[in-house]
Amino acid sequence: LNIDFSTGNNFAITLGTNATLAGAVNGKIGQSGTITITQDGTGSRTLSLGTDYETAGGAGLTLSSAASTTDIVPYVVAASGRILLGAPQLAFA
């Protein structure tokens, strides 16, 4: 999955399979917003992070796995190819 940050500040992804949040293009330093991630009706999908995305301490993201749940992940663009992800808010249903 690639996000084109020039199209807005808030993004929505529905996981229908295991996926990787790979590329981040056109982000502007200081841009921030949220990435909303929803499990499909099956659930248990995983989202890996590509090299453009960083988490505190390199811990990665642990997301909800139940079917049809939604998590919200805040982000800020720190530099070209460097998107910092905050702690996710989990399990909206």
C-alpha angles and dihedrals in degrees: 000000000000125000121210102205092195089074095068146303101267124056136187127208127183113200111221092161137005107294145178124229091223120161133031116194136179096011117157119220108261094022111138140174141117139293112211113205120193128187115226122238091282098050128187091099118147131216118207123194125237123215094273091067126072134185130196110284090358088278096143123214127300107197134185114273103194117113115271096005121140129214127191120215120189119214142184128196107233097174141334106307092006116104116171114210123206129211111297123241103226143214108009104173 
